Short mmCIF file of C-alpha atoms and ligand atoms in Angstrom, two decimals:
data_model
loop_
_atom_site.label_atom_id
_atom_site.label_comp_id
_atom_site.label_asym_id
_atom_site.label_seq_id
_atom_site.Cartn_x
_atom_site.Cartn_y
_atom_site.Cartn_z
CA MET A 1 -18.42 -29.60 14.59
CA VAL A 2 -16.08 -27.07 13.00
CA LYS A 3 -13.20 -28.44 10.97
CA PHE A 4 -9.85 -26.84 10.17
CA CYS A 5 -6.93 -28.24 8.24
CA SER A 6 -3.76 -26.84 6.73
CA LEU A 7 -3.52 -28.44 3.28
CA PHE A 8 -0.32 -26.65 2.33
CA SER A 9 1.57 -23.91 4.11
CA GLY A 10 4.80 -22.09 3.29
CA SER A 11 6.44 -19.74 0.86
CA SER A 12 5.87 -22.33 -1.88
CA GLY A 13 2.09 -22.25 -1.58
CA ASN A 14 -0.72 -21.79 0.92
CA CYS A 15 -4.17 -23.33 1.18
CA LEU A 16 -6.22 -23.88 4.33
CA PHE A 17 -9.51 -25.73 4.69
CA PHE A 18 -12.23 -24.56 7.06
CA GLY A 19 -15.84 -25.65 7.39
CA THR A 20 -18.92 -26.69 9.25
CA GLU A 21 -21.21 -29.57 8.26
CA GLN A 22 -23.04 -27.12 6.02
CA THR A 23 -20.42 -24.70 4.75
CA LYS A 24 -16.88 -25.42 3.58
CA ILE A 25 -14.38 -22.90 2.29
CA LEU A 26 -10.71 -22.49 1.48
CA ILE A 27 -8.50 -19.70 2.75
CA ASP A 28 -6.04 -18.96 -0.06
CA ALA A 29 -5.41 -21.27 -3.01
CA GLY A 30 -1.74 -20.89 -3.87
CA LEU A 31 -1.28 -24.23 -5.57
CA SER A 32 -2.58 -26.04 -8.63
CA ARG A 33 -6.13 -27.32 -8.75
CA LYS A 34 -4.79 -30.88 -8.88
CA ALA A 35 -2.70 -30.46 -5.72
CA ILE A 36 -5.61 -28.88 -3.85
CA PHE A 37 -8.11 -31.54 -4.97
CA ASN A 38 -5.68 -34.30 -3.91
CA ALA A 39 -5.22 -32.69 -0.52
CA LEU A 40 -8.99 -32.36 -0.02
CA GLU A 41 -9.42 -36.04 -0.88
CA GLN A 42 -6.97 -36.93 1.88
CA ILE A 43 -9.26 -35.36 4.43
CA ASP A 44 -12.42 -36.82 2.85
CA GLN A 45 -13.69 -33.50 1.55
CA LYS A 46 -15.33 -33.09 -1.83
CA PRO A 47 -14.27 -30.06 -3.89
CA ASP A 48 -17.83 -29.59 -5.19
CA GLN A 49 -18.96 -28.87 -1.63
CA LEU A 50 -16.73 -25.79 -1.36
CA LYS A 51 -18.72 -22.56 -1.11
CA GLY A 52 -15.93 -20.06 -1.65
CA ILE A 53 -12.31 -19.03 -1.45
CA LEU A 54 -11.07 -16.28 0.84
CA LEU A 55 -7.88 -14.59 -0.29
CA THR A 56 -5.54 -12.92 2.18
CA HIS A 57 -3.53 -10.96 -0.46
CA GLU A 58 -2.37 -11.09 -4.04
CA HIS A 59 1.03 -12.77 -3.71
CA ASN A 60 1.40 -15.80 -5.92
CA ASP A 61 1.85 -18.30 -3.11
CA HIS A 62 -1.71 -17.45 -2.03
CA VAL A 63 -3.66 -17.03 -5.28
CA ARG A 64 -2.09 -19.21 -7.96
CA GLY A 65 -4.94 -21.76 -8.12
CA ALA A 66 -7.87 -19.55 -7.10
CA GLY A 67 -9.00 -18.60 -10.62
CA ILE A 68 -9.13 -22.12 -11.97
CA LEU A 69 -10.93 -23.34 -8.83
CA SER A 70 -13.54 -20.59 -9.11
CA ARG A 71 -14.15 -21.46 -12.78
CA THR A 72 -14.19 -25.25 -12.23
CA LEU A 73 -16.48 -25.21 -9.20
CA ASP A 74 -18.39 -22.01 -10.01
CA ILE A 75 -17.68 -20.57 -6.56
CA PRO A 76 -17.01 -17.01 -5.43
CA ILE A 77 -13.64 -15.56 -4.49
CA TYR A 78 -13.65 -13.10 -1.61
CA ALA A 79 -10.91 -10.48 -1.60
CA THR A 80 -10.31 -6.83 -0.80
CA GLU A 81 -10.32 -4.31 -3.65
CA GLY A 82 -6.55 -3.97 -3.53
CA THR A 83 -6.14 -7.77 -3.61
CA TRP A 84 -8.50 -8.02 -6.55
CA LYS A 85 -6.45 -5.39 -8.45
CA GLY A 86 -3.23 -7.18 -7.65
CA CYS A 87 -4.26 -10.67 -8.59
CA MET A 88 -6.49 -10.27 -11.63
CA PRO A 89 -3.68 -11.06 -14.10
CA VAL A 90 -2.93 -14.31 -12.28
CA LEU A 91 -6.56 -15.37 -11.72
CA GLY A 92 -7.67 -15.01 -15.35
CA GLU A 93 -11.32 -14.50 -16.24
CA ILE A 94 -13.68 -14.75 -13.26
CA ASP A 95 -17.46 -14.74 -13.61
CA GLU A 96 -18.72 -11.42 -12.27
CA LYS A 97 -21.09 -13.09 -9.78
CA ASN A 98 -18.07 -14.91 -8.30
CA MET A 99 -16.10 -11.72 -7.67
CA VAL A 100 -16.90 -10.60 -4.14
CA CYS A 101 -15.23 -7.48 -2.83
CA ILE A 102 -14.74 -7.42 0.94
CA GLU A 103 -13.29 -4.79 3.29
CA ALA A 104 -11.04 -5.07 6.34
CA ASP A 105 -12.99 -4.66 9.57
CA LYS A 106 -16.34 -5.37 7.81
CA PRO A 107 -17.64 -8.80 8.83
CA PHE A 108 -19.64 -10.83 6.35
CA GLU A 109 -21.38 -14.17 6.22
CA ILE A 110 -21.24 -17.26 4.07
CA ASP A 111 -24.21 -19.33 5.19
CA ASP A 112 -23.51 -20.28 8.82
CA LEU A 113 -19.99 -18.85 8.84
CA CYS A 114 -19.28 -15.34 10.12
CA ILE A 115 -16.02 -14.00 8.72
CA GLN A 116 -14.15 -11.03 10.04
CA PRO A 117 -11.32 -9.78 7.82
CA TYR A 118 -8.72 -7.74 9.66
CA ARG A 119 -5.78 -5.71 8.37
CA THR A 120 -2.30 -7.23 8.35
CA PRO A 121 1.05 -5.39 8.01
CA HIS A 122 2.48 -6.88 4.78
CA ASP A 123 3.85 -5.54 1.53
CA ALA A 124 0.74 -6.16 -0.54
CA ASN A 125 -2.03 -3.82 -1.78
CA ASP A 126 -4.60 -4.41 0.95
CA PRO A 127 -3.75 -7.61 2.85
CA VAL A 128 -6.04 -9.15 5.48
CA GLY A 129 -6.12 -12.02 7.92
CA TYR A 130 -9.36 -13.75 8.92
CA CYS A 131 -11.27 -14.54 12.09
CA LEU A 132 -13.65 -17.37 11.26
CA LEU A 133 -16.61 -17.77 13.56
CA ALA A 134 -18.94 -20.77 13.49
CA GLU A 135 -20.80 -22.81 16.06
CA ASP A 136 -19.43 -20.59 18.84
CA LYS A 137 -15.87 -21.44 17.86
CA LYS A 138 -13.26 -18.90 16.71
CA THR A 139 -10.46 -19.81 14.35
CA VAL A 140 -7.90 -17.21 13.40
CA VAL A 141 -5.68 -17.28 10.33
CA ALA A 142 -2.67 -14.97 10.66
CA THR A 143 0.11 -15.24 8.09
CA ASP A 144 2.23 -12.78 6.12
CA ILE A 145 2.67 -10.44 9.05
CA GLY A 146 5.60 -8.06 9.16
CA LYS A 147 5.30 -7.17 12.84
CA MET A 148 3.14 -8.06 15.79
CA THR A 149 0.82 -5.33 16.99
CA ARG A 150 -1.61 -4.82 19.83
CA ALA A 151 -4.45 -4.73 17.27
CA LEU A 152 -3.45 -8.16 15.97
CA LEU A 153 -3.21 -9.64 19.47
CA LYS A 154 -6.73 -8.38 20.09
CA TRP A 155 -7.99 -10.26 17.03
CA PHE A 156 -6.31 -13.47 18.24
CA GLU A 157 -7.89 -13.31 21.73
CA LYS A 158 -10.09 -16.19 22.83
CA SER A 159 -9.50 -18.14 19.64
CA ASP A 160 -10.11 -21.89 19.76
CA LEU A 161 -7.41 -22.34 17.16
CA LEU A 162 -4.74 -19.87 16.10
CA PHE A 163 -2.95 -20.47 12.81
CA LEU A 164 0.09 -18.22 13.06
CA GLU A 165 3.02 -17.49 10.79
CA SER A 166 6.45 -18.56 12.02
CA ASN A 167 8.33 -17.71 8.85
CA HIS A 168 12.06 -17.59 9.53
CA ASP A 169 14.88 -17.79 11.94
CA ILE A 170 16.53 -14.36 11.92
CA GLU A 171 20.09 -15.71 12.09
CA MET A 172 19.48 -18.21 9.28
CA LEU A 173 18.03 -15.45 7.17
CA LYS A 174 20.88 -13.09 7.88
CA ILE A 175 23.65 -15.56 6.99
CA GLY A 176 21.62 -17.20 4.19
CA SER A 177 21.93 -16.82 0.44
CA TYR A 178 19.08 -14.36 -0.19
CA PRO A 179 20.03 -11.01 -1.77
CA GLN A 180 20.28 -8.20 0.80
CA LYS A 181 17.21 -6.44 -0.65
CA LEU A 182 15.05 -9.51 -0.15
CA LYS A 183 16.44 -10.05 3.38
CA ASN A 184 15.48 -6.46 4.22
CA ARG A 185 12.02 -6.99 2.81
CA ILE A 186 11.43 -10.13 4.87
CA LEU A 187 12.84 -8.50 8.04
CA GLY A 188 10.89 -5.27 7.52
CA ASP A 189 7.67 -4.19 9.18
CA LYS A 190 5.71 -5.36 6.13
CA GLY A 191 7.56 -8.64 5.65
CA HIS A 192 7.16 -11.84 7.53
CA LEU A 193 6.99 -12.94 11.18
CA CYS A 194 10.13 -14.53 12.61
CA ASN A 195 10.17 -17.57 14.90
CA GLU A 196 11.07 -15.49 17.95
CA VAL A 197 8.12 -13.09 17.69
CA ALA A 198 5.80 -15.94 16.76
CA ALA A 199 6.98 -17.83 19.85
CA LYS A 200 6.39 -14.83 22.15
CA THR A 201 2.97 -14.37 20.61
CA VAL A 202 2.11 -18.04 21.17
CA ALA A 203 3.20 -17.90 24.82
CA TYR A 204 1.16 -14.73 25.37
CA MET A 205 -1.95 -16.10 23.67
CA VAL A 206 -1.81 -19.41 25.53
CA LYS A 207 -1.62 -17.44 28.80
CA THR A 208 -4.84 -15.74 27.80
CA GLY A 209 -6.56 -19.06 27.14
CA VAL A 210 -5.75 -20.18 23.58
CA THR A 211 -5.24 -23.95 23.60
CA ARG A 212 -4.52 -24.88 19.99
CA VAL A 213 -1.79 -23.27 17.92
CA VAL A 214 -0.58 -24.25 14.46
CA LEU A 215 2.56 -22.55 13.21
CA GLY A 216 2.73 -22.09 9.47
CA HIS A 217 4.08 -20.29 6.41
CA LEU A 218 7.62 -21.43 7.12
CA SER A 219 10.36 -20.26 4.82
CA GLU A 220 11.97 -23.03 2.82
CA LYS A 221 15.52 -21.63 3.05
CA ASN A 222 15.50 -19.85 6.40
CA ASN A 223 13.68 -22.17 8.75
CA PHE A 224 12.82 -25.75 9.54
CA LYS A 225 9.94 -27.34 11.40
CA GLU A 226 11.85 -28.44 14.49
CA LEU A 227 13.37 -24.98 14.94
CA ALA A 228 10.01 -23.17 14.72
CA TYR A 229 8.55 -25.69 17.16
CA ILE A 230 11.31 -25.63 19.71
CA THR A 231 11.46 -21.82 19.69
CA ALA A 232 7.73 -21.70 20.57
CA VAL A 233 8.01 -24.47 23.16
CA ASN A 234 10.99 -22.82 24.90
CA GLU A 235 9.12 -19.52 25.09
CA MET A 236 6.06 -21.25 26.55
CA LYS A 237 8.14 -23.03 29.15
CA LYS A 238 9.72 -19.73 30.18
CA GLU A 239 6.18 -18.59 30.96
CA GLY A 240 5.41 -21.72 32.95
CA ILE A 241 3.25 -23.24 30.23
CA LEU A 242 3.52 -26.93 29.56
CA PRO A 243 3.01 -27.79 25.89
CA GLY A 244 0.78 -30.84 25.54
CA ARG A 245 -0.94 -30.11 28.84
CA ASP A 246 -1.88 -26.41 28.60
CA ALA A 247 -1.90 -26.15 24.82
CA THR A 248 -1.05 -28.07 21.70
CA VAL A 249 1.41 -26.64 19.25
CA GLU A 250 1.98 -28.09 15.83
CA VAL A 251 3.89 -26.94 12.78
CA ALA A 252 2.11 -27.11 9.43
CA ASP A 253 3.89 -28.89 6.59
CA ARG A 254 4.88 -27.24 3.37
CA TYR A 255 3.60 -30.01 1.12
CA ALA A 256 1.73 -32.44 3.35
CA VAL A 257 -1.78 -32.20 4.72
CA GLY A 258 -1.75 -31.41 8.43
CA THR A 259 -3.97 -32.50 11.30
CA LEU A 260 -7.68 -32.22 10.64
CA TYR A 261 -8.95 -30.41 13.71
CA ASP A 262 -12.45 -30.88 15.06
CA LEU A 263 -13.35 -27.88 17.12
ZN1 ZN B 301 2.79 -12.37 1.01
ZN1 ZN B 302 2.79 -15.72 1.69
#
């Protein structure tokens, strides 16, 4: 059985759990060690069983706790060269054997997990998303995405679970209190995915056979759970897809542990 759980998701900190009986990992660790350990306890997982941390990119909300976790548990961090460069000051000292450099489009293995990093359009040094393959199941993690592309859709195909960013509502962002420069950054091709594009992506992916979707990385100021959810559901209904029957859609919480999926 493959397990997946969103421990935290949002602009305030990201950390996802993924694992098989044998191999358990985190994807991003953008919160304190204490917060992450507490969240793991809630899903009956022991931190000392973790075999590694995959980083998507160097932004603080993804890496804040990775250094201390690596030191405490003596586990490797996997990141692209650009991400390593960007996050070294935040991570602090990492044992050389725990610094693993990965490359987009070059799959690698951690025990029985096969991991395929793929490039994402985002304003970081060398950001990636991850396809996680284990026991014939495919889980895709796709956050911090400025725009949807054919290449990304291809990565999402035939996934058993798709964890997709649904960051903001465009209107809320436009009329909100963020400085114009930040608004432009978020709306740009290397910013974040809006509810509308996420919803269209979900509808498209469900039509091609994806049955579990979790929406995540919601903006604190420019979105709320019900809005992200209803935008996706409305788009699915337009395509004749019935949520609950054809696919499940959930929205990950910012601070609370989400559903523990058994795939
Ligand atoms: Zn980011
Ligand atoms: Zn982020």
